[in-house]
Amino acid sequence: MKYCDACNTTYPNEFQTCPKDQTVLRTMSELRSGMVIRDKYQILEKIGAGGMAVVYLAKHLAFNELRAIKVVNSRLLDDENFLRRFRSEAIITRKLQHPNAVRVDDLDSTEDGRPFMVMEYVHGKDLRHMIQNSGPLPVRRALGIARQAAAALAAAHALGITHRDIKPDNILMTDTGDSTDLVKVLDFGIAKVREAGLESAHSSTKTGMVVGTPQYISPEQAMGRHGEEIDGRADLYSLGVVLYEMVTGRLPFESDTPMGMLLHHIQSIPPRAHEISPELRIPQTLSVMLVHALEKDRNLRYQNAAEFIAALDDVEQELRTGVTGVVTRPGMSSPGSAAAARARSAPAPAPARAPARPQPASYSARQAPPPARSSNWVIYVVAAVVLAGAVAGVYFWVLKPANSSAQANENHSTLLVPDDRLAADVRTALGNSSEIKSAIEVSASDGVVTLRGKVTGLYEMQMAESLTKSVLGIKDVKNELQYEKLSPVVDVNGGGKTPAQEAPGRQKPAVEKPRGPSTADKARSRTLVSQGNTQLDQGEYNAAIASYQQALDLDPDNGQAQSGLARAQKAKATEDEIMRRR
């Protein structure tokens, strides 16, 4: 870009002299202190840099307020896929208005065409700095920090935003001027932007690409999964690792190599937090809660941020009342899950020495934390991760679940919860879930729970079974739920009328089509799901809903369309609620 030394204004490269004062312009490859971009943001200083972007502290001239500006690296200007994702993620992240999330204020481009994102400037330091300077945090303080971070995740997940890189470096501790902690979670959407850039640059090795920070990455990310295969449960796993580090002062796993750390997340069981350093007096309830949060199988973890927060509240309640032991919550599997049962009954693993953690960036009180270095949060694992992932995948996805299931059944079978209590707990779990809309009949006999009734679709049926399995004391679940398929009917007299077209009381017997959707219909349905996923990523919720509904019209059994429709409708409802409150 071109720059005027006299008035500090920037111009496109085509300009030769400043229109304001006729000063000859100079070419600048980077922004520098004093520059004014778009006539409203004055650059004060550079406060961070990474492979993707440079972060500057700037002043909004009209408002006389500080802002953090993230400017895309000039070498990425030719990557259309990256730029498109950067803009779309900025737009959708702008909708996230939560007191515990760093706010995105604006999206623009510099005079030479480099996109930049304008964000709320947070005065303070990150959680990494606090842990390394203070060591293990008091349990109550750690619970409060984790709760605020989880609240930000809950708001983001409701909009369909998955962070993908939760770590202490992205959790800012605002300087409030008193002893209270105000948490701000940074960089929502940035990891997904990075993932898109890497996919375009390494399309031939996508399966060997891991995006995330090895010390905090979820097992599914460590396995090389990406895109729609990663959801909010990955964020909750990473937040569990952060909470573990806050209360123990160390990570749950140690390794001298990134690959070793990835394999730990895929297959290793962490030492129980309360046994690492007894002098820290970590409640056993918190230790069990962390085991549940760090489950390898995401279906056994907390299924949403609300469950995670509820588990934190259980631990806080124990600390307030002084009542020790495991606090249970009907419908949640925290203490009653297979993992929790293993944590209470299995021999304690030998405590590991503190793993080497990434070195924090040092910055002054005026600085916002810089983006994590690419060596910390983006790892290219091509042939190695394919091989190691295959070995670990065989262990985790084939051998491990069978073993875990057997152990879970063994532990559950010893609990002997009365059948009437089981049925009541299941009803509570289903009633507390926003995903369950239908009335479901629940019965129990000898620890086996049976679900009956009609639900709206395959997604609700599967969710009901998953919630039921999470309840303490269940031996098995018989899922006899049914969901209606919107199949056209044929009038026996050849009229071809639908039930809605028949006069009341005169409907003819309906005959289902003898066969399901054609191969072409299924292919078109999958295409519409992919289209809906893209629209959902871009925040076009109404368009996404329409695409998913069209996909279901073609193939009512398309589970991805059903789950996508549920996510889009939830995101749309959340956005409408946000707009209503403004």
XYZ file of C-alpha atoms in Angstrom:
582
model
C 0.000 0.000 0.000
C 1.026 3.662 -0.312
C 1.568 5.864 2.726
C 1.724 9.615 3.303
C 4.370 10.663 5.855
C 2.725 14.054 6.306
C -0.831 13.045 7.262
C -0.311 9.311 8.049
C -3.028 8.327 5.573
C -2.851 5.113 3.565
C -3.833 4.779 -0.102
C -4.153 2.073 -2.773
C -1.003 1.217 -4.708
C -2.194 3.164 -7.770
C -1.822 6.514 -5.969
C 1.429 8.444 -6.387
C 0.781 11.604 -4.339
C -1.443 12.391 -1.362
C -4.641 14.182 -2.486
C -4.722 16.087 0.814
C -1.258 17.677 0.837
C 0.388 16.578 -2.445
C 3.136 14.694 -0.587
C 4.835 11.954 -2.615
C 3.673 8.604 -1.254
C 5.934 5.725 -0.216
C 5.264 2.024 -0.548
C 4.774 0.157 2.741
C 4.528 -3.617 3.086
C 3.293 -3.507 6.702
C 1.240 -1.152 8.800
C 3.209 0.967 11.209
C 2.525 3.198 14.191
C 0.721 6.400 13.238
C -0.888 5.089 10.034
C -4.611 5.675 9.556
C -6.563 3.056 7.610
C -10.000 3.646 6.178
C -9.913 7.150 7.673
C -10.999 5.857 11.075
C -8.480 3.450 12.632
C -5.109 4.820 13.712
C -2.457 2.144 14.236
C -0.733 2.457 17.624
C 1.494 -0.613 17.766
C 1.938 -4.178 16.584
C 0.959 -6.572 19.366
C 1.098 -9.991 17.743
C 1.800 -11.944 14.580
C 1.227 -15.418 13.222
C 1.282 -17.237 9.932
C -2.238 -16.120 9.103
C -2.499 -12.549 10.343
C -0.889 -9.663 12.191
C -2.637 -8.054 15.166
C -2.389 -4.335 15.864
C -3.591 -2.125 18.666
C -5.483 0.763 17.090
C -7.621 3.729 18.081
C -11.048 4.354 16.614
C -10.708 8.054 15.802
C -14.420 8.882 15.919
C -15.091 7.105 19.214
C -11.630 7.643 20.749
C -11.646 3.990 21.811
C -9.068 1.228 21.570
C -9.596 -1.687 19.217
C -7.611 -4.785 18.227
C -7.264 -5.174 14.455
C -6.370 -8.512 12.877
C -5.005 -7.998 9.340
C -4.617 -10.919 6.927
C -1.028 -11.661 5.931
C -0.246 -10.283 2.475
C 1.010 -13.673 1.245
C -2.547 -15.043 1.566
C -4.146 -12.442 -0.691
C -4.170 -14.846 -3.650
C -5.924 -17.625 -1.707
C -9.571 -17.023 -2.582
C -10.773 -19.959 -0.490
C -9.022 -18.597 2.593
C -10.265 -15.035 2.062
C -13.830 -16.204 1.507
C -13.772 -18.232 4.724
C -12.143 -15.363 6.643
C -14.963 -13.023 5.636
C -17.753 -15.523 6.263
C -16.394 -16.462 9.694
C -16.085 -12.783 10.627
C -19.704 -12.223 9.616
C -21.053 -15.165 11.583
C -18.829 -14.436 14.602
C -20.165 -10.861 14.591
C -23.495 -12.358 15.642
C -21.941 -13.719 18.835
C -22.817 -11.101 21.430
C -21.903 -12.479 24.843
C -20.147 -10.854 27.821
C -17.581 -13.688 27.928
C -16.689 -13.620 24.212
C -14.430 -11.061 22.537
C -16.715 -8.970 20.352
C -16.165 -8.524 16.602
C -17.049 -4.938 15.619
C -16.207 -4.555 11.951
C -14.908 -6.211 8.794
C -13.128 -4.199 6.124
C -10.077 -4.168 3.841
C -6.980 -2.010 3.855
C -6.374 0.306 0.948
C -4.292 -2.360 -0.798
C -6.997 -5.012 -0.392
C -5.955 -6.921 2.747
C -9.057 -7.937 4.757
C -9.018 -7.056 8.431
C -11.256 -7.792 11.391
C -11.862 -5.178 14.082
C -12.348 -6.630 17.553
C -12.994 -5.459 21.074
C -9.709 -4.687 22.816
C -9.335 -6.486 26.146
C -7.054 -4.928 28.735
C -5.473 -7.749 30.682
C -3.501 -10.959 30.294
C -4.327 -14.455 29.182
C -4.903 -17.521 31.349
C -1.574 -19.000 30.229
C 0.221 -16.102 31.926
C -1.809 -16.596 35.120
C -1.136 -20.340 35.369
C 2.584 -20.010 34.702
C 3.003 -17.182 37.196
C 0.685 -18.423 39.948
C 0.771 -22.203 39.565
C -2.367 -24.211 40.386
C -5.371 -21.957 40.954
C -7.732 -22.281 43.927
C -10.514 -24.674 42.958
C -13.309 -22.134 43.331
C -11.505 -19.619 41.161
C -10.801 -22.247 38.502
C -14.461 -23.293 38.520
C -15.545 -19.682 38.007
C -13.174 -19.194 35.088
C -14.256 -22.461 33.468
C -17.909 -21.570 33.969
C -17.551 -18.238 32.174
C -15.643 -19.855 29.308
C -18.324 -22.551 29.033
C -21.026 -19.865 28.956
C -19.304 -18.251 25.966
C -19.107 -21.657 24.282
C -22.809 -22.263 24.939
C -23.702 -19.023 23.154
C -21.375 -19.821 20.256
C -22.583 -23.404 19.863
C -26.185 -22.189 19.781
C -25.221 -20.169 16.686
C -23.487 -23.153 15.109
C -19.993 -21.796 15.862
C -17.353 -24.280 17.053
C -14.154 -22.714 18.401
C -11.796 -25.675 17.688
C -8.798 -24.209 19.544
C -9.732 -23.668 23.199
C -6.563 -23.226 25.277
C -5.294 -20.864 28.002
C -3.814 -18.542 25.370
C -7.316 -17.888 23.990
C -8.911 -17.243 27.389
C -8.299 -13.644 28.427
C -8.504 -12.404 31.999
C -9.823 -8.848 31.899
C -8.311 -6.275 34.237
C -11.472 -5.288 36.160
C -9.723 -3.203 38.799
C -10.870 -5.450 41.643
C -10.417 -9.073 42.674
C -13.153 -10.477 40.435
C -12.400 -12.450 37.280
C -14.009 -11.482 33.988
C -13.254 -14.002 31.256
C -13.196 -13.227 27.539
C -12.781 -16.067 25.031
C -10.812 -15.020 21.958
C -10.601 -16.150 18.332
C -13.949 -17.801 17.664
C -13.917 -19.046 14.080
C -10.214 -18.464 13.482
C -9.242 -22.145 13.660
C -11.881 -22.941 11.049
C -10.433 -20.247 8.811
C -6.995 -21.784 9.252
C -8.416 -25.210 8.428
C -9.912 -23.882 5.193
C -6.602 -22.338 4.178
C -4.727 -25.565 4.809
C -7.283 -27.600 2.888
C -6.819 -25.455 -0.190
C -3.032 -25.613 0.106
C -2.837 -29.336 0.880
C -5.894 -30.830 -0.774
C -4.065 -34.073 -1.498
C -3.249 -34.700 2.178
C -6.374 -33.565 3.985
C -6.636 -36.778 5.963
C -3.170 -36.186 7.406
C -3.848 -32.620 8.495
C -4.435 -31.757 12.126
C -5.582 -28.283 13.163
C -5.400 -27.396 16.835
C -2.963 -27.146 19.719
C -1.588 -30.619 20.563
C -1.704 -30.123 24.334
C -5.443 -29.304 24.278
C -6.756 -30.979 21.132
C -9.745 -33.329 21.223
C -9.323 -36.996 20.214
C -11.414 -36.536 17.076
C -9.261 -33.604 15.958
C -6.119 -35.592 16.783
C -7.434 -38.315 14.455
C -7.392 -35.793 11.593
C -11.122 -35.181 11.452
C -12.314 -31.753 10.422
C -15.230 -29.777 9.014
C -18.662 -30.971 10.082
C -17.083 -33.946 11.876
C -16.018 -31.547 14.647
C -18.718 -30.089 16.891
C -19.066 -28.355 20.242
C -18.110 -31.480 22.182
C -14.536 -31.009 20.930
C -14.501 -27.565 22.583
C -15.762 -29.045 25.852
C -12.967 -31.645 25.813
C -10.389 -28.874 25.339
C -11.970 -26.827 28.123
C -11.730 -29.925 30.321
C -7.981 -30.042 29.648
C -7.731 -26.341 30.546
C -9.634 -26.894 33.808
C -7.408 -29.883 34.627
C -4.342 -27.668 34.140
C -5.826 -24.837 36.206
C -6.391 -26.985 39.306
C -3.322 -29.258 39.073
C -0.780 -26.903 37.497
C 0.041 -29.498 34.827
C -1.439 -31.057 31.729
C -3.133 -34.471 31.837
C -0.544 -35.940 29.436
C 3.158 -35.462 28.781
C 5.146 -36.065 25.625
C 8.330 -34.787 24.053
C 6.779 -34.735 20.577
C 3.540 -33.384 19.080
C 2.780 -36.830 17.642
C 3.128 -38.412 21.075
C 0.743 -35.836 22.517
C -1.830 -36.559 19.803
C -1.669 -40.277 20.558
C -2.149 -39.600 24.279
C -5.370 -37.732 23.554
C -6.546 -40.600 21.364
C -5.842 -43.506 23.713
C -4.379 -42.608 27.153
C -6.329 -42.234 30.402
C -5.140 -39.203 32.424
C -4.096 -39.489 36.084
C -6.926 -38.588 38.431
C -6.634 -34.931 39.362
C -7.254 -35.323 43.100
C -4.437 -37.887 43.452
C -1.690 -35.945 41.638
C -1.019 -33.525 44.503
C -3.105 -34.343 47.605
C -2.006 -31.099 49.241
C -4.067 -29.178 46.660
C -7.240 -30.716 48.156
C -8.961 -31.147 44.804
C -12.477 -32.543 45.463
C -13.060 -36.061 44.207
C -16.251 -34.804 42.577
C -14.160 -32.489 40.415
C -11.780 -35.327 39.612
C -14.700 -37.481 38.433
C -16.135 -34.557 36.480
C -12.809 -34.153 34.655
C -12.697 -37.851 33.775
C -16.100 -37.450 32.159
C -15.056 -34.268 30.343
C -11.989 -36.054 28.923
C -13.774 -39.120 27.559
C -12.236 -40.328 24.286
C -15.659 -41.076 22.798
C -17.464 -37.769 22.392
C -20.827 -39.498 22.882
C -19.772 -40.235 26.477
C -18.695 -36.661 27.260
C -20.896 -33.777 28.293
C -23.107 -33.342 25.261
C -23.417 -29.577 25.502
C -22.072 -26.636 27.468
C -25.152 -26.540 29.705
C -24.327 -30.025 31.009
C -20.700 -28.976 31.543
C -21.821 -25.926 33.537
C -24.251 -28.024 35.582
C -21.395 -30.361 36.536
C -19.292 -27.356 37.610
C -22.219 -26.181 39.731
C -22.376 -29.592 41.409
C -18.734 -29.272 42.454
C -19.304 -25.689 43.624
C -22.290 -26.851 45.665
C -20.110 -29.451 47.393
C -17.515 -26.807 48.238
C -20.184 -24.502 49.691
C -21.947 -27.120 51.795
C -18.889 -29.124 52.782
C -20.691 -32.334 51.814
C -18.165 -34.669 50.257
C -18.718 -37.426 47.769
C -20.129 -37.614 44.286
C -23.025 -35.334 43.426
C -25.328 -36.785 40.780
C -27.682 -34.990 38.461
C -30.560 -36.968 36.935
C -30.175 -37.347 33.207
C -26.477 -36.617 33.222
C -23.809 -39.234 33.138
C -21.065 -37.391 34.949
C -20.564 -39.528 38.048
C -22.604 -42.433 36.708
C -20.927 -42.832 33.355
C -18.611 -45.671 32.501
C -15.686 -43.298 32.805
C -16.709 -42.127 36.243
C -17.199 -45.673 37.409
C -13.734 -46.532 36.126
C -12.315 -43.471 37.881
C -13.706 -44.616 41.222
C -12.877 -48.309 40.930
C -9.739 -48.614 38.801
C -6.261 -48.478 40.362
C -4.827 -44.990 40.248
C -2.306 -44.411 37.465
C 1.081 -43.197 38.574
C 1.139 -39.390 38.520
C 3.030 -38.075 35.527
C 5.620 -35.370 35.718
C 4.475 -32.017 34.470
C 4.565 -31.929 30.661
C 6.395 -29.185 28.881
C 3.884 -26.497 27.979
C 4.085 -23.984 25.149
C 5.928 -20.849 26.197
C 3.585 -17.872 26.552
C 3.978 -14.699 24.592
C 4.995 -11.808 26.806
C 3.178 -8.552 26.322
C 2.578 -5.356 28.200
C -0.579 -4.350 30.035
C -1.832 -2.597 26.907
C -1.478 -5.589 24.659
C -3.960 -8.211 23.550
C -2.494 -11.690 23.173
C -1.028 -12.455 19.755
C -2.219 -15.371 17.674
C -0.621 -18.654 18.639
C 2.420 -19.577 16.617
C 1.753 -21.888 13.759
C 4.198 -24.396 15.211
C 1.968 -24.593 18.301
C -1.477 -24.802 16.812
C -1.122 -26.129 13.291
C 0.674 -29.428 12.733
C 1.085 -31.075 9.382
C 1.040 -34.815 9.889
C 0.946 -36.487 6.513
C 2.154 -40.075 6.240
C 2.906 -40.299 9.954
C -0.560 -39.372 11.140
C -2.197 -41.610 8.570
C -0.183 -44.552 9.888
C -0.433 -43.627 13.549
C -4.059 -42.636 13.150
C -4.844 -45.971 11.583
C -3.192 -47.852 14.443
C -4.758 -45.634 17.074
C -8.068 -45.706 15.250
C -8.155 -49.485 15.283
C -7.454 -49.392 19.010
C -9.928 -46.642 19.829
C -12.792 -47.311 17.460
C -12.636 -51.129 17.455
C -10.960 -52.455 20.584
C -11.509 -49.666 23.072
C -15.289 -49.243 22.842
C -15.876 -52.960 23.359
C -13.720 -52.923 26.467
C -15.312 -49.723 27.741
C -18.788 -51.055 27.114
C -18.072 -54.250 29.013
C -16.625 -52.303 31.900
C -19.540 -49.869 31.866
C -22.064 -52.701 32.007
C -20.137 -54.327 34.834
C -20.112 -51.110 36.846
C -23.727 -50.225 36.116
C -24.942 -53.702 37.017
C -23.594 -53.366 40.549
C -25.529 -50.164 41.285
C -28.972 -51.841 41.656
C -31.065 -48.703 41.201
C -34.805 -49.451 41.672
C -36.741 -49.633 38.416
C -39.194 -46.891 39.374
C -36.265 -44.583 40.174
C -34.607 -45.470 36.863
C -37.749 -44.625 34.916
C -38.159 -41.351 36.827
C -34.541 -40.342 36.184
C -34.904 -41.088 32.471
C -38.082 -39.001 32.274
C -36.245 -36.141 33.972
C -33.317 -36.420 31.554
C -35.603 -36.408 28.528
C -37.719 -33.585 29.915
C -34.684 -31.394 30.578
C -33.364 -31.744 27.025
C -34.267 -29.065 24.495
C -33.708 -31.657 21.752
C -36.634 -33.853 22.866
C -39.958 -32.427 21.702
C -42.191 -35.519 21.797
C -43.947 -37.328 24.640
C -42.023 -40.546 25.266
C -43.305 -43.458 27.335
C -40.623 -44.823 29.685
C -40.691 -48.123 31.553
C -38.017 -50.134 33.377
C -37.641 -53.768 34.359
C -34.567 -55.309 36.007
C -32.453 -52.321 34.989
C -33.524 -52.465 31.327
C -35.294 -49.293 30.161
C -37.775 -49.382 27.279
C -38.691 -46.276 25.262
C -41.979 -46.189 23.348
C -43.924 -43.601 21.403
C -43.671 -41.473 18.292
C -40.978 -38.849 17.747
C -40.398 -36.294 15.010
C -37.468 -37.977 13.318
C -34.389 -40.165 13.463
C -32.335 -37.453 15.195
C -34.786 -37.169 18.107
C -34.998 -40.964 18.392
C -31.213 -41.304 18.603
C -30.909 -38.387 21.032
C -33.502 -39.958 23.346
C -31.564 -43.231 23.399
C -28.272 -41.417 24.052
C -29.735 -39.445 26.965
C -31.276 -42.594 28.416
C -27.983 -44.490 28.302
C -26.338 -41.681 30.279
C -28.522 -42.228 33.353
C -26.930 -43.935 36.345
C -27.759 -47.610 36.915
C -29.083 -48.630 33.495
C -28.083 -52.070 32.207
C -29.547 -51.741 28.720
C -31.946 -49.669 26.611
C -34.665 -51.028 24.335
C -35.473 -48.321 21.834
C -38.941 -48.998 20.444
C -39.534 -45.402 19.376
C -41.023 -44.763 15.962
C -40.887 -41.710 13.761
C -43.263 -40.874 10.963
C -41.954 -40.745 7.420
C -43.624 -38.166 5.224
C -44.398 -40.575 2.390
C -46.964 -39.665 -0.239
C -50.107 -41.792 -0.311
C -52.100 -43.129 -3.206
C -55.876 -42.938 -3.377
C -57.233 -46.426 -4.058
C -59.652 -44.890 -6.554
C -56.777 -43.363 -8.479
C -57.331 -39.780 -7.364
C -53.798 -39.380 -6.059
C -54.926 -37.164 -3.161
C -52.904 -36.501 -0.051
C -54.480 -36.887 3.399
C -54.780 -33.098 3.661
C -56.828 -33.013 0.441
C -59.334 -35.595 1.631
C -62.489 -34.339 3.314
C -62.668 -35.155 7.039
C -64.181 -38.550 7.626
C -63.805 -39.587 3.996
C -60.130 -40.443 3.814
C -59.317 -43.546 1.842
C -56.878 -46.172 3.073
C -53.332 -44.980 2.496
C -50.884 -47.235 0.745
C -47.172 -46.497 1.166
C -44.993 -46.551 -1.880
C -43.392 -49.963 -2.065
C -39.885 -48.594 -2.400
C -37.813 -45.815 -0.870
C -36.066 -42.904 -2.570
C -34.282 -43.585 -5.814
C -30.504 -43.498 -6.119
C -30.790 -40.153 -7.887
C -32.965 -38.746 -5.085
C -30.453 -39.861 -2.459
C -27.582 -38.283 -4.392
C -29.503 -35.026 -4.772
C -30.375 -35.138 -1.062
C -26.683 -35.440 -0.152
C -25.878 -32.483 -2.411
C -28.530 -30.397 -0.683
C -27.093 -31.342 2.726
C -23.654 -30.156 1.605
C -25.240 -26.937 0.354
C -27.048 -26.518 3.676
C -23.800 -27.040 5.606
C -22.137 -24.263 3.607
C -25.080 -21.927 4.165
C -25.092 -22.716 7.877
C -21.353 -21.959 8.067
C -22.003 -18.575 6.454
C -24.827 -17.707 8.836
C -27.525 -17.981 6.147
C -29.883 -19.858 8.446
C -33.112 -19.530 6.443
C -31.404 -20.772 3.290
C -29.833 -23.653 5.218
C -33.206 -24.647 6.668
C -34.710 -24.677 3.179
C -31.862 -26.833 1.815
C -32.148 -29.380 4.626
C -35.915 -29.558 4.222
C -35.560 -30.164 0.483
C -33.044 -32.900 1.254
C -35.517 -34.553 3.614
C -38.290 -34.297 1.039
C -36.125 -36.390 -1.274
C -34.814 -38.773 1.394
C -36.683 -38.701 4.743
C -34.112 -41.098 6.252
C -31.129 -38.794 5.636
C -29.750 -38.474 9.165
C -27.322 -35.685 8.225
C -30.202 -33.630 6.858
C -32.193 -34.186 10.048
C -29.340 -33.159 12.338
C -28.439 -30.233 10.059
C -32.023 -28.997 10.100
C -32.062 -29.171 13.904
C -28.807 -27.179 14.123
C -29.975 -24.563 11.625
C -33.322 -24.102 13.360
C -31.597 -23.769 16.721
C -29.107 -21.220 15.332
C -31.928 -19.240 13.714
C -33.947 -19.207 16.944
C -30.888 -18.009 18.865
C -30.195 -15.252 16.334
C -33.834 -14.114 16.477
C -33.654 -13.982 20.264
C -30.460 -11.905 20.126
C -32.028 -9.472 17.669
C -35.168 -9.233 19.823
C -33.127 -8.200 22.856
C -31.262 -5.421 21.050
